[in-house]
Short mmCIF file of C-alpha atoms and ligand atoms in Angstrom, two decimals:
data_model
loop_
_atom_site.label_atom_id
_atom_site.label_comp_id
_atom_site.label_asym_id
_atom_site.label_seq_id
_atom_site.Cartn_x
_atom_site.Cartn_y
_atom_site.Cartn_z
CA MET A 32 22.67 -13.36 -3.77
CA VAL A 33 22.17 -14.15 -0.08
CA SER A 34 20.30 -11.64 2.05
CA ARG A 35 21.76 -10.59 5.36
CA VAL A 36 19.29 -11.10 8.17
CA ILE A 37 19.89 -9.16 11.34
CA PRO A 38 17.88 -10.68 14.21
CA VAL A 39 15.64 -8.31 16.10
CA GLU A 40 15.75 -8.05 19.87
CA PRO A 41 13.35 -10.07 22.05
CA PHE A 42 9.81 -8.71 21.99
CA ASP A 43 6.22 -9.18 23.08
CA LEU A 44 3.73 -8.64 20.28
CA VAL A 45 0.06 -8.61 21.25
CA ILE A 46 -2.29 -8.97 18.28
CA PHE A 47 -5.75 -7.65 19.06
CA GLY A 48 -8.04 -9.25 16.51
CA GLY A 49 -5.80 -12.29 16.87
CA THR A 50 -8.35 -14.61 15.23
CA GLY A 51 -9.29 -12.22 12.42
CA ASP A 52 -8.79 -12.47 8.70
CA LEU A 53 -5.74 -10.20 8.50
CA THR A 54 -4.03 -12.14 11.29
CA ARG A 55 -4.62 -15.42 9.46
CA ARG A 56 -3.70 -14.25 6.00
CA LYS A 57 -0.90 -11.81 6.67
CA ILE A 58 0.35 -11.28 10.21
CA LEU A 59 0.96 -14.88 11.36
CA PRO A 60 2.42 -16.03 8.01
CA ALA A 61 4.68 -12.96 7.95
CA LEU A 62 5.96 -13.65 11.46
CA PHE A 63 6.53 -17.28 10.59
CA ARG A 64 8.54 -16.41 7.48
CA ARG A 65 10.71 -14.02 9.50
CA TYR A 66 11.18 -16.79 12.04
CA CYS A 67 12.31 -19.18 9.30
CA ALA A 68 14.67 -16.51 7.98
CA GLY A 69 16.30 -16.40 11.41
CA GLN A 70 15.14 -12.91 12.29
CA LEU A 71 12.92 -13.71 15.27
CA PRO A 72 14.62 -14.61 18.53
CA PRO A 73 13.29 -17.89 19.98
CA THR A 74 12.24 -15.94 23.07
CA ALA A 75 9.80 -13.78 21.07
CA ARG A 76 6.29 -13.87 22.53
CA ILE A 77 3.35 -13.45 20.17
CA ILE A 78 0.06 -13.22 21.99
CA GLY A 79 -3.23 -13.42 20.15
CA ALA A 80 -6.05 -11.56 21.88
CA ALA A 81 -9.66 -11.73 20.75
CA ARG A 82 -13.15 -12.56 21.97
CA SER A 83 -13.09 -16.27 20.97
CA GLU A 84 -12.48 -18.84 23.69
CA TYR A 85 -9.20 -20.46 22.67
CA ASP A 86 -6.62 -21.84 25.04
CA GLN A 87 -2.93 -21.74 24.18
CA ALA A 88 -2.96 -25.11 22.41
CA GLY A 89 -6.11 -24.22 20.49
CA TYR A 90 -4.60 -20.97 19.28
CA ARG A 91 -1.43 -22.73 18.17
CA ASP A 92 -3.59 -25.11 16.09
CA PHE A 93 -5.43 -22.12 14.64
CA ALA A 94 -2.09 -20.52 13.70
CA ALA A 95 -0.72 -23.75 12.20
CA ILE A 96 -3.73 -23.99 9.90
CA ALA A 97 -3.44 -20.35 8.86
CA ILE A 98 0.27 -20.71 8.14
CA ALA A 99 -0.24 -23.89 6.14
CA GLU A 100 -2.89 -22.13 4.08
CA PHE A 101 -1.16 -18.82 3.47
CA SER A 102 2.58 -19.30 3.51
CA ASP A 103 3.79 -21.81 0.89
CA LEU A 104 5.33 -24.24 3.34
CA THR A 105 8.46 -26.06 2.19
CA PRO A 106 9.90 -29.16 3.90
CA ALA A 107 12.54 -26.89 5.44
CA SER A 108 10.07 -24.35 6.81
CA GLU A 109 7.61 -27.04 7.93
CA ALA A 110 10.34 -28.48 10.13
CA LYS A 111 10.52 -25.13 11.94
CA LEU A 112 6.80 -24.72 12.44
CA GLY A 113 6.58 -26.55 15.78
CA ARG A 114 9.27 -24.40 17.35
CA PHE A 115 7.68 -21.21 16.01
CA LEU A 116 4.30 -22.18 17.46
CA GLU A 117 5.91 -22.34 20.89
CA CYS A 118 6.27 -18.55 20.69
CA LEU A 119 2.49 -18.25 20.48
CA ASP A 120 0.08 -17.68 23.32
CA TYR A 121 -3.52 -16.51 23.59
CA VAL A 122 -5.78 -14.51 25.88
CA ALA A 123 -9.57 -14.31 25.46
CA ILE A 124 -10.30 -10.65 25.92
CA ASP A 125 -13.09 -8.15 25.82
CA ALA A 126 -11.87 -4.86 24.35
CA LYS A 127 -14.49 -2.81 26.12
CA GLY A 128 -14.93 -4.88 29.27
CA ASP A 129 -12.68 -6.24 32.01
CA ARG A 130 -12.32 -9.79 30.76
CA GLY A 131 -8.76 -10.86 29.99
CA TRP A 132 -6.86 -7.66 30.73
CA GLN A 133 -5.29 -8.81 33.98
CA GLU A 134 -4.29 -12.11 32.43
CA LEU A 135 -2.72 -10.28 29.48
CA ALA A 136 -0.84 -7.89 31.75
CA LEU A 137 0.72 -10.88 33.56
CA LYS A 138 2.07 -12.17 30.24
CA VAL A 139 3.47 -8.87 28.95
CA THR A 140 6.32 -8.40 31.33
CA GLY A 141 10.03 -7.71 31.54
CA ASN A 142 12.35 -5.30 29.87
CA ARG A 143 11.77 -6.04 26.22
CA VAL A 144 10.13 -4.38 23.22
CA ARG A 145 6.34 -4.23 23.59
CA ALA A 146 4.13 -3.86 20.55
CA PHE A 147 0.34 -3.89 20.38
CA TYR A 148 -1.15 -4.57 16.97
CA PHE A 149 -4.71 -3.19 16.57
CA SER A 150 -5.97 -5.53 13.86
CA VAL A 151 -9.54 -4.47 14.63
CA GLY A 152 -11.98 -1.83 13.39
CA PRO A 153 -11.18 1.80 14.27
CA GLY A 154 -14.21 1.82 16.59
CA LEU A 155 -12.11 -0.13 19.12
CA PHE A 156 -8.89 1.90 18.90
CA GLY A 157 -9.79 4.22 21.78
CA ALA A 158 -10.96 1.42 24.11
CA LEU A 159 -7.82 -0.64 23.46
CA ALA A 160 -5.48 2.32 23.96
CA GLN A 161 -7.16 3.19 27.23
CA ARG A 162 -7.07 -0.40 28.53
CA ILE A 163 -3.41 -0.85 27.63
CA GLN A 164 -2.66 2.17 29.77
CA SER A 165 -4.94 1.35 32.68
CA SER A 166 -3.78 -2.26 32.94
CA GLY A 167 -0.20 -1.04 33.33
CA MET A 168 1.19 -2.54 30.11
CA ALA A 169 2.14 0.74 28.48
CA ASN A 170 5.66 2.01 28.96
CA GLU A 171 7.64 4.75 27.25
CA THR A 172 8.99 2.55 24.52
CA CYS A 173 5.91 0.48 23.78
CA ARG A 174 4.29 0.99 20.42
CA ILE A 175 0.93 0.45 18.78
CA VAL A 176 0.24 -0.55 15.20
CA VAL A 177 -2.98 0.55 13.55
CA GLU A 178 -4.44 -0.68 10.30
CA LYS A 179 -6.31 1.18 7.64
CA PRO A 180 -8.93 2.47 7.15
CA PHE A 181 -7.64 5.32 9.25
CA GLY A 182 -10.89 7.21 9.28
CA HIS A 183 -13.56 7.73 6.68
CA ASP A 184 -12.94 11.41 6.07
CA LEU A 185 -10.92 14.28 7.53
CA ALA A 186 -13.14 14.74 10.58
CA SER A 187 -13.04 11.06 11.59
CA ALA A 188 -9.27 10.82 10.97
CA LYS A 189 -8.72 13.86 13.18
CA ALA A 190 -10.89 12.32 15.88
CA LEU A 191 -8.90 9.06 15.72
CA ASN A 192 -5.59 10.92 15.90
CA LYS A 193 -6.86 12.83 18.90
CA THR A 194 -8.02 9.65 20.65
CA LEU A 195 -4.71 7.89 20.13
CA ALA A 196 -2.73 11.00 21.11
CA ALA A 197 -4.47 10.96 24.49
CA TYR A 198 -2.62 7.72 25.31
CA PHE A 199 0.47 7.54 23.09
CA ASP A 200 3.06 9.89 21.61
CA GLU A 201 3.23 10.18 17.84
CA GLY A 202 6.57 8.35 18.00
CA GLN A 203 4.76 5.30 19.39
CA ILE A 204 2.02 5.14 16.73
CA TYR A 205 2.66 3.04 13.61
CA ARG A 206 -0.06 3.64 10.98
CA ILE A 207 0.23 0.92 8.36
CA ASP A 208 -0.09 1.42 4.64
CA HIS A 209 1.07 -1.97 3.45
CA TYR A 210 2.07 -0.56 0.04
CA LEU A 211 5.01 1.13 1.74
CA GLY A 212 6.26 -2.28 2.82
CA LYS A 213 6.32 -3.68 -0.70
CA GLU A 214 9.85 -4.36 -1.86
CA THR A 215 9.55 -2.52 -5.17
CA VAL A 216 7.91 0.48 -3.57
CA GLN A 217 11.03 0.86 -1.46
CA ASN A 218 12.99 0.38 -4.65
CA LEU A 219 11.33 3.49 -6.00
CA MET A 220 13.32 5.48 -3.48
CA ALA A 221 16.48 3.48 -4.16
CA VAL A 222 16.18 4.14 -7.91
CA ARG A 223 15.51 7.84 -7.48
CA PHE A 224 17.98 8.67 -4.74
CA GLY A 225 20.63 5.98 -5.20
CA ASN A 226 21.44 6.87 -8.81
CA VAL A 227 22.83 10.08 -10.22
CA LEU A 228 21.08 9.44 -13.52
CA PHE A 229 17.46 10.22 -12.82
CA GLU A 230 17.23 13.09 -10.37
CA PRO A 231 18.46 15.85 -12.75
CA LEU A 232 15.68 14.89 -15.17
CA TRP A 233 13.02 14.35 -12.52
CA ASN A 234 10.98 17.52 -13.07
CA SER A 235 8.56 19.19 -15.44
CA ASN A 236 11.36 20.30 -17.80
CA TYR A 237 11.93 16.68 -18.80
CA VAL A 238 8.93 14.68 -17.60
CA ASP A 239 5.86 14.87 -19.83
CA HIS A 240 3.56 13.12 -17.42
CA ILE A 241 3.40 10.35 -14.83
CA GLN A 242 0.93 7.48 -14.65
CA ILE A 243 0.20 5.28 -11.67
CA THR A 244 -1.94 2.18 -12.17
CA VAL A 245 -3.04 -0.29 -9.52
CA ALA A 246 -5.25 -2.85 -11.24
CA GLU A 247 -6.76 -5.83 -9.49
CA THR A 248 -8.53 -8.90 -10.82
CA VAL A 249 -10.37 -9.58 -7.55
CA GLY A 250 -13.78 -8.13 -6.82
CA VAL A 251 -15.04 -6.94 -3.46
CA GLY A 252 -15.57 -10.55 -2.35
CA GLY A 253 -17.00 -10.84 1.13
CA ARG A 254 -16.03 -7.28 2.09
CA GLY A 255 -19.08 -5.64 0.50
CA GLY A 256 -20.33 -4.17 3.77
CA TYR A 257 -17.14 -2.18 4.30
CA TYR A 258 -16.36 -1.51 0.66
CA ASP A 259 -19.72 -0.09 -0.33
CA LYS A 260 -19.27 2.67 2.24
CA ALA A 261 -15.71 3.31 1.08
CA GLY A 262 -15.32 2.84 -2.68
CA ALA A 263 -12.06 2.93 -4.62
CA MET A 264 -11.36 6.54 -3.71
CA ARG A 265 -11.24 5.87 0.03
CA ASP A 266 -10.08 2.25 -0.14
CA MET A 267 -7.12 2.70 -2.51
CA MET A 268 -6.63 6.25 -3.81
CA GLN A 269 -6.51 8.14 -0.50
CA ASN A 270 -3.82 5.85 0.85
CA HIS A 271 -1.96 3.43 -1.44
CA LEU A 272 -1.91 5.49 -4.65
CA MET A 273 -1.34 8.67 -2.68
CA GLN A 274 1.72 7.12 -1.04
CA LEU A 275 3.09 6.00 -4.39
CA LEU A 276 2.54 9.50 -5.74
CA CYS A 277 4.42 10.94 -2.78
CA LEU A 278 7.44 8.71 -3.28
CA ILE A 279 7.57 9.57 -6.98
CA ALA A 280 7.08 13.29 -6.51
CA MET A 281 8.76 14.22 -3.22
CA GLU A 282 11.96 16.22 -2.91
CA PRO A 283 15.03 14.23 -1.84
CA PRO A 284 14.86 13.90 1.94
CA ALA A 285 18.02 14.91 3.80
CA LYS A 286 18.23 11.43 5.29
CA PHE A 287 16.37 8.15 5.06
CA GLU A 288 14.88 8.79 8.46
CA PRO A 289 11.25 8.85 9.56
CA ASP A 290 10.64 12.57 9.83
CA SER A 291 12.85 13.58 6.89
CA VAL A 292 10.92 11.26 4.59
CA ARG A 293 7.50 12.03 6.04
CA ASP A 294 8.06 15.79 5.95
CA GLU A 295 8.76 15.56 2.21
CA LYS A 296 5.74 13.35 1.55
CA LEU A 297 3.53 15.75 3.48
CA LYS A 298 4.68 18.66 1.29
CA VAL A 299 3.59 16.75 -1.81
CA ILE A 300 0.13 16.00 -0.43
CA ARG A 301 -0.34 19.60 0.64
CA ALA A 302 0.69 20.82 -2.82
CA LEU A 303 -1.84 18.62 -4.63
CA GLU A 304 -4.33 20.70 -6.59
CA PRO A 305 -8.05 20.05 -6.22
CA VAL A 306 -9.29 17.67 -8.90
CA GLU A 307 -11.53 19.15 -11.60
CA PRO A 308 -14.85 17.28 -11.94
CA HIS A 309 -14.15 16.51 -15.62
CA HIS A 310 -10.82 14.96 -14.63
CA ILE A 311 -12.48 12.15 -12.64
CA VAL A 312 -13.87 8.89 -14.03
CA ARG A 313 -15.69 6.52 -11.72
CA GLY A 314 -16.74 3.02 -12.70
CA GLN A 315 -18.54 0.00 -11.32
CA TYR A 316 -18.00 -3.54 -12.59
CA LEU A 317 -20.66 -5.68 -14.21
CA ALA A 318 -20.89 -9.46 -14.21
CA ASN A 319 -19.92 -11.47 -17.26
CA ALA A 320 -22.61 -13.78 -18.62
CA ASP A 321 -20.32 -16.84 -18.56
CA ASP A 322 -19.20 -16.69 -14.91
CA LYS A 323 -21.74 -14.51 -13.13
CA ASP A 324 -22.35 -17.08 -10.39
CA GLU A 325 -18.72 -17.16 -9.41
CA HIS A 326 -18.15 -13.45 -10.04
CA PRO A 327 -21.31 -11.43 -9.48
CA SER A 328 -21.58 -7.80 -10.49
CA TYR A 329 -20.51 -5.15 -8.01
CA ARG A 330 -24.11 -4.36 -7.09
CA GLU A 331 -24.91 -8.01 -6.46
CA ALA A 332 -21.72 -8.50 -4.47
CA VAL A 333 -22.61 -5.65 -2.11
CA GLY A 334 -26.30 -6.55 -2.08
CA ASP A 335 -27.54 -3.14 -3.21
CA PRO A 336 -29.05 -2.94 -6.70
CA ARG A 337 -28.85 0.86 -6.62
CA SER A 338 -25.37 1.29 -5.15
CA SER A 339 -23.48 4.23 -6.66
CA THR A 340 -20.15 3.40 -5.04
CA GLU A 341 -17.20 3.18 -7.42
CA SER A 342 -15.07 0.06 -7.78
CA TYR A 343 -12.87 1.95 -10.26
CA ILE A 344 -11.51 5.45 -10.30
CA ALA A 345 -9.21 7.31 -12.67
CA LEU A 346 -8.23 10.93 -12.22
CA LYS A 347 -5.81 13.59 -13.31
CA THR A 348 -4.17 15.89 -10.83
CA HIS A 349 -1.31 18.37 -10.60
CA ILE A 350 1.22 19.24 -7.94
CA SER A 351 1.76 22.96 -7.46
CA THR A 352 5.51 23.11 -6.91
CA TRP A 353 8.46 24.42 -8.93
CA ARG A 354 9.46 20.87 -9.72
CA TRP A 355 6.11 19.70 -11.03
CA ALA A 356 4.20 22.75 -12.30
CA GLY A 357 2.65 21.73 -15.63
CA THR A 358 3.25 17.96 -15.33
CA PRO A 359 0.00 16.02 -15.06
CA PHE A 360 -0.25 12.96 -12.84
CA TYR A 361 -2.77 10.34 -13.96
CA LEU A 362 -3.87 7.83 -11.33
CA ARG A 363 -6.20 4.88 -11.73
CA THR A 364 -7.21 1.85 -9.73
CA GLY A 365 -10.01 -0.67 -10.05
CA LYS A 366 -11.28 -4.13 -9.23
CA ARG A 367 -12.25 -7.01 -11.55
CA LEU A 368 -9.93 -5.77 -14.27
CA VAL A 369 -8.17 -7.91 -16.84
CA ALA A 370 -4.93 -8.33 -14.90
CA ARG A 371 -3.32 -7.75 -11.54
CA SER A 372 -0.84 -5.07 -12.35
CA SER A 373 0.62 -2.24 -10.30
CA VAL A 374 2.88 -0.10 -12.39
CA ILE A 375 4.26 3.42 -12.50
CA ASN A 376 5.26 5.03 -15.78
CA VAL A 377 7.43 8.13 -15.84
CA VAL A 378 7.04 9.35 -19.40
CA PHE A 379 9.81 11.73 -20.50
CA LYS A 380 9.40 14.50 -23.05
CA GLU A 381 10.54 14.20 -26.63
CA VAL A 382 14.01 15.39 -27.62
CA PRO A 383 13.94 19.16 -28.28
CA HIS A 384 15.09 18.80 -31.88
CA ALA A 385 14.70 15.75 -34.12
CA ILE A 386 17.99 15.64 -36.07
CA PHE A 387 17.00 12.50 -37.96
CA GLY A 388 13.96 14.24 -39.34
CA GLN A 389 11.61 11.84 -37.61
CA VAL A 390 10.66 10.56 -34.21
CA ALA A 391 9.96 6.89 -33.65
CA GLY A 392 6.26 7.31 -33.06
CA ASP A 393 5.99 7.00 -29.30
CA TYR A 394 7.75 8.68 -26.42
CA ALA A 395 11.50 8.11 -26.68
CA ASN A 396 12.07 7.40 -23.00
CA ILE A 397 9.72 5.85 -20.50
CA LEU A 398 10.80 4.58 -17.11
CA THR A 399 8.44 1.80 -16.05
CA ILE A 400 8.50 0.57 -12.49
CA ARG A 401 6.57 -2.69 -12.08
CA LEU A 402 5.48 -3.02 -8.47
CA GLN A 403 3.64 -6.33 -8.85
CA PRO A 404 3.67 -8.91 -10.25
CA ASP A 405 6.98 -9.54 -12.08
CA GLU A 406 8.70 -6.82 -10.07
CA GLY A 407 11.24 -4.91 -12.08
CA ILE A 408 12.21 -1.82 -13.98
CA THR A 409 12.22 -1.09 -17.69
CA MET A 410 13.70 1.94 -19.42
CA THR A 411 12.64 2.44 -22.99
CA VAL A 412 15.32 4.01 -25.19
CA THR A 413 15.49 4.94 -28.84
CA ILE A 414 18.00 3.27 -31.14
CA LYS A 415 18.57 2.91 -34.85
CA GLU A 416 16.65 0.19 -36.59
CA PRO A 417 19.26 -2.36 -37.64
CA GLY A 418 20.26 -2.77 -41.26
CA PRO A 419 20.77 -0.55 -44.25
CA GLY A 420 18.21 1.86 -45.64
CA GLY A 421 18.90 5.06 -43.78
CA MET A 422 18.45 6.26 -40.25
CA ARG A 423 15.17 4.82 -39.02
CA LEU A 424 14.52 4.91 -35.30
CA MET A 425 12.90 2.38 -33.01
CA HIS A 426 12.31 1.91 -29.29
CA VAL A 427 13.78 -0.94 -27.29
CA PRO A 428 13.32 -1.76 -23.62
CA LEU A 429 16.27 -1.98 -21.26
CA ASP A 430 14.56 -4.49 -19.05
CA MET A 431 15.47 -5.58 -15.58
CA SER A 432 13.39 -8.21 -13.93
CA PHE A 433 14.28 -8.47 -10.24
CA ALA A 434 13.65 -12.21 -10.36
CA GLU A 435 16.31 -12.60 -13.06
CA ALA A 436 18.76 -10.08 -11.67
CA LEU A 437 18.56 -11.03 -8.02
CA GLY A 438 17.94 -14.76 -8.14
CA PRO A 439 15.96 -16.26 -5.24
CA ASP A 440 15.87 -12.91 -3.39
CA GLY A 441 14.20 -11.28 -6.39
CA GLU A 442 11.86 -14.17 -7.06
CA ASN A 443 10.39 -14.24 -3.58
CA PRO A 444 10.53 -10.73 -2.21
CA PRO A 445 9.36 -10.65 1.41
CA ASP A 446 5.73 -9.80 1.89
CA ALA A 447 5.07 -6.19 2.88
CA TYR A 448 3.96 -7.27 6.35
CA GLU A 449 7.25 -9.02 7.04
CA ARG A 450 9.17 -5.81 6.50
CA LEU A 451 6.69 -3.63 8.34
CA ILE A 452 6.31 -5.80 11.45
CA MET A 453 10.09 -6.06 11.78
CA ASP A 454 10.29 -2.26 11.47
CA VAL A 455 7.81 -1.94 14.33
CA ILE A 456 10.01 -4.15 16.51
CA ARG A 457 13.12 -2.22 15.45
CA GLY A 458 11.34 1.05 16.20
CA ASN A 459 11.70 2.47 12.69
CA GLN A 460 8.74 4.60 11.57
CA THR A 461 10.07 5.58 8.13
CA LEU A 462 7.61 3.38 6.24
CA PHE A 463 4.59 4.32 8.37
CA MET A 464 2.27 7.27 7.95
CA ARG A 465 2.36 10.16 10.34
CA GLY A 466 -0.90 11.60 11.66
CA ASP A 467 -0.57 14.87 9.72
CA GLU A 468 0.06 12.99 6.47
CA VAL A 469 -3.15 11.01 6.85
CA GLU A 470 -5.11 14.15 7.62
CA ALA A 471 -3.65 15.99 4.62
CA ALA A 472 -4.59 13.05 2.38
CA TRP A 473 -8.19 13.23 3.61
CA ALA A 474 -8.22 17.02 3.18
CA TRP A 475 -7.49 16.46 -0.53
CA THR A 476 -9.89 13.50 -0.85
CA ASP A 477 -12.96 14.91 0.90
CA PRO A 478 -13.82 17.69 -1.60
CA VAL A 479 -13.45 15.27 -4.51
CA ILE A 480 -16.03 12.95 -2.95
CA ALA A 481 -18.26 15.82 -1.83
CA GLY A 482 -18.17 17.13 -5.41
CA TRP A 483 -19.47 13.97 -7.02
CA GLN A 484 -22.03 13.48 -4.26
CA ALA A 485 -23.36 17.00 -4.85
CA ARG A 486 -23.53 16.37 -8.59
CA GLY A 487 -25.35 13.06 -8.07
CA ASP A 488 -22.67 11.38 -10.18
CA VAL A 489 -23.33 7.73 -11.05
CA PRO A 490 -20.36 5.45 -11.82
CA LYS A 491 -19.98 4.15 -15.37
CA PRO A 492 -20.56 0.39 -15.71
CA TYR A 493 -17.60 -1.58 -17.04
CA ASP A 494 -17.12 -5.21 -18.05
CA SER A 495 -15.40 -7.57 -15.67
CA GLY A 496 -12.11 -8.83 -17.02
CA ALA A 497 -11.56 -5.78 -19.22
CA ILE A 498 -9.59 -2.57 -18.72
CA GLY A 499 -12.21 -0.35 -17.08
CA PRO A 500 -14.63 2.29 -18.35
CA GLY A 501 -13.99 3.81 -21.77
CA ASP A 502 -14.22 7.30 -20.27
CA ALA A 503 -10.88 6.68 -18.57
CA ASP A 504 -9.29 6.31 -22.01
CA GLN A 505 -11.00 9.55 -23.05
CA LEU A 506 -9.45 11.29 -20.05
CA MET A 507 -6.06 10.49 -21.58
CA ALA A 508 -7.05 10.86 -25.22
CA ARG A 509 -8.19 14.45 -24.64
CA ASP A 510 -4.56 15.19 -23.71
CA ASN A 511 -3.20 13.14 -26.66
CA ARG A 512 -1.91 10.52 -24.28
CA GLU A 513 -2.74 6.91 -23.47
CA TRP A 514 -2.66 4.60 -20.48
CA ARG A 515 0.14 2.09 -20.27
CA GLY A 516 0.50 -0.86 -18.04
CA ILE A 517 -2.43 -3.24 -17.63
CA LYS A 518 -1.26 -6.29 -19.52
CA PRO A 519 -3.34 -9.48 -19.46
C1 BG6 B 476 -6.26 -3.12 0.59
C2 BG6 B 476 -7.61 -2.78 0.06
O1 BG6 B 476 -5.77 -2.08 1.37
O2 BG6 B 476 -5.37 -3.35 -0.51
C3 BG6 B 476 -8.13 -3.89 -0.83
O3 BG6 B 476 -8.51 -2.58 1.14
C4 BG6 B 476 -7.13 -4.21 -1.92
O4 BG6 B 476 -9.39 -3.55 -1.40
C5 BG6 B 476 -5.75 -4.43 -1.34
O5 BG6 B 476 -7.57 -5.38 -2.61
C6 BG6 B 476 -4.71 -4.56 -2.43
O6 BG6 B 476 -3.48 -4.95 -1.87
P1 BG6 B 476 -2.42 -5.80 -2.70
O7 BG6 B 476 -1.26 -5.91 -1.78
O8 BG6 B 476 -3.06 -7.10 -3.03
O9 BG6 B 476 -2.12 -5.00 -3.93
#
C-alpha cells in the first residue's frame, strides 16, 4: 500500500528551544522525515531560536547530528539530508530580553504560514507571546504550538490560558498531547466511527469494563527534577491516558472537525466521577540488585531518599452518562515495568444465556487495541473446540497486526510529531487540546492529588522489570476482574 502525501504550503516555522532535547529527538527528525516523504516544500524555512551562539552553518551541523542519531537514516534519506538542511536557519535569541528579535523578524516575512513552536518551559510562554506580537511577527493566521506540561494544576493552567489569550485567539493555539498524533490512537476513532459493528454495542448494556494501560520500561532518567514535582498522575494520567479515555468514551462527533471532536471529549472529562481513595494505587520503583548502577531506584534517580512521588498509578473511575453508567474504567501507567506496552481492552459482557450449558472460562469477547508496540487490533471470539466429544467452547483471537495488514505503511507508522506538525501547518486543530479541555482535566485531577496529600499517602514500592505494585491487582481482584495487556 502506498500512502498519498499531499504537500503542505510554504511556511516559516520558528522553534523556540531550537537546541533543546525535544527539538533534537523529535521535532527535527519529524520534519526531516516529512521532507523525505515529499510533504515539505523546498521553500520551507525552519528557524531554530535559542540562547546558544550558533550561526546558520553551526545549527545545520547540530541538526545533521540530531537527525543521524534519531531518525534511522537510509541511503535514500541520507541523500536528501543536505537539501533539507538548506531549509534550516538559526537566530540566537533572548526570550525575555531584546537580543535576536529584530533579526528574527527580518527572517519571518512574506505571505506564508507562520508557526511558532514553544519548545520551552511554560515559564517563558508569556514572554515569547508578547515578543512575537511586539516585534511585528504575529498576523491573523499565525499559530503557536505549546508543549506539555500545560500547567501543574487547575490554577496554573488557567493562568497560562489567560496569558496566551492576551496575545492569540484560541484558534491560533495548538496545545500538543503527542498521544493524539499516534497512528493507532487515530485508528481508535476510525474503528469506532468507521464501522457499523461496534457502536451499537459501545455502552454499559454490552461493555463490562474498559482497561487502559500505558506501561513503560524506561525510568525517569535525567528528568528527575521535573518528574519528582509531577509524578505519574500529572505526567501521564492527566493528559495522555485522559485523552485515550475520551476517544474511547465520547459520543460520535457530528463531524471530524476540531470543535465537534473537542466538544465531545470535553463532555466526557466533565462527566468523570471523582475517584474514591480506595480506588487509587500509587507505586514507586525500586532498583534491582543485578543492575542497580545502570537503573537506580526512583528515589536515587531523583536524588531524594524520602520522595513520595509516584512513578506508577492505577485507578478506577466512572463516567456519569447514560452510555456509561455502571461501566468501570480502569487506568494504569508506570515506569520501569516489564514491557513497553500501551493497550486498551474493551471487555464485553457475557452472553445473557449460556445455551451450551457452559461458558469458556473468560470473557467471550474482548476488543484489544494495541497502541504500541506491534500496533494492531485483536477481537477475541468464542468458537467450538474442534473435534468430537460434545460442544466445548474456546476463545480464539481474530488478530490484525497493522504491520502485516498494511505492509511498509503499517510497519513504520509516522511518528506522532510528524502528523502533528503537519497539522499545525495545515491549520487543523482536531488533534490538539482546547483550553477548556485542559482545564477540565485538571479540575478532575486536582482533588485526587489533594486527597492523597491530605492522607499522607506513601506510594507502594515495586520491583523494576515487573508488573507494578500488587495492590493494583487487588484493585481488579476485588471486582472479580484482572488486568490484561503488559506482555514481556
Ligand atoms: C511524555 C512523558 O509525555 O510521554 C514521559 O512526559 C513519557 O514521562 C512519555 O515517558 C511517553 O511517550 P511515548 O510516546 O514514549 O509513549
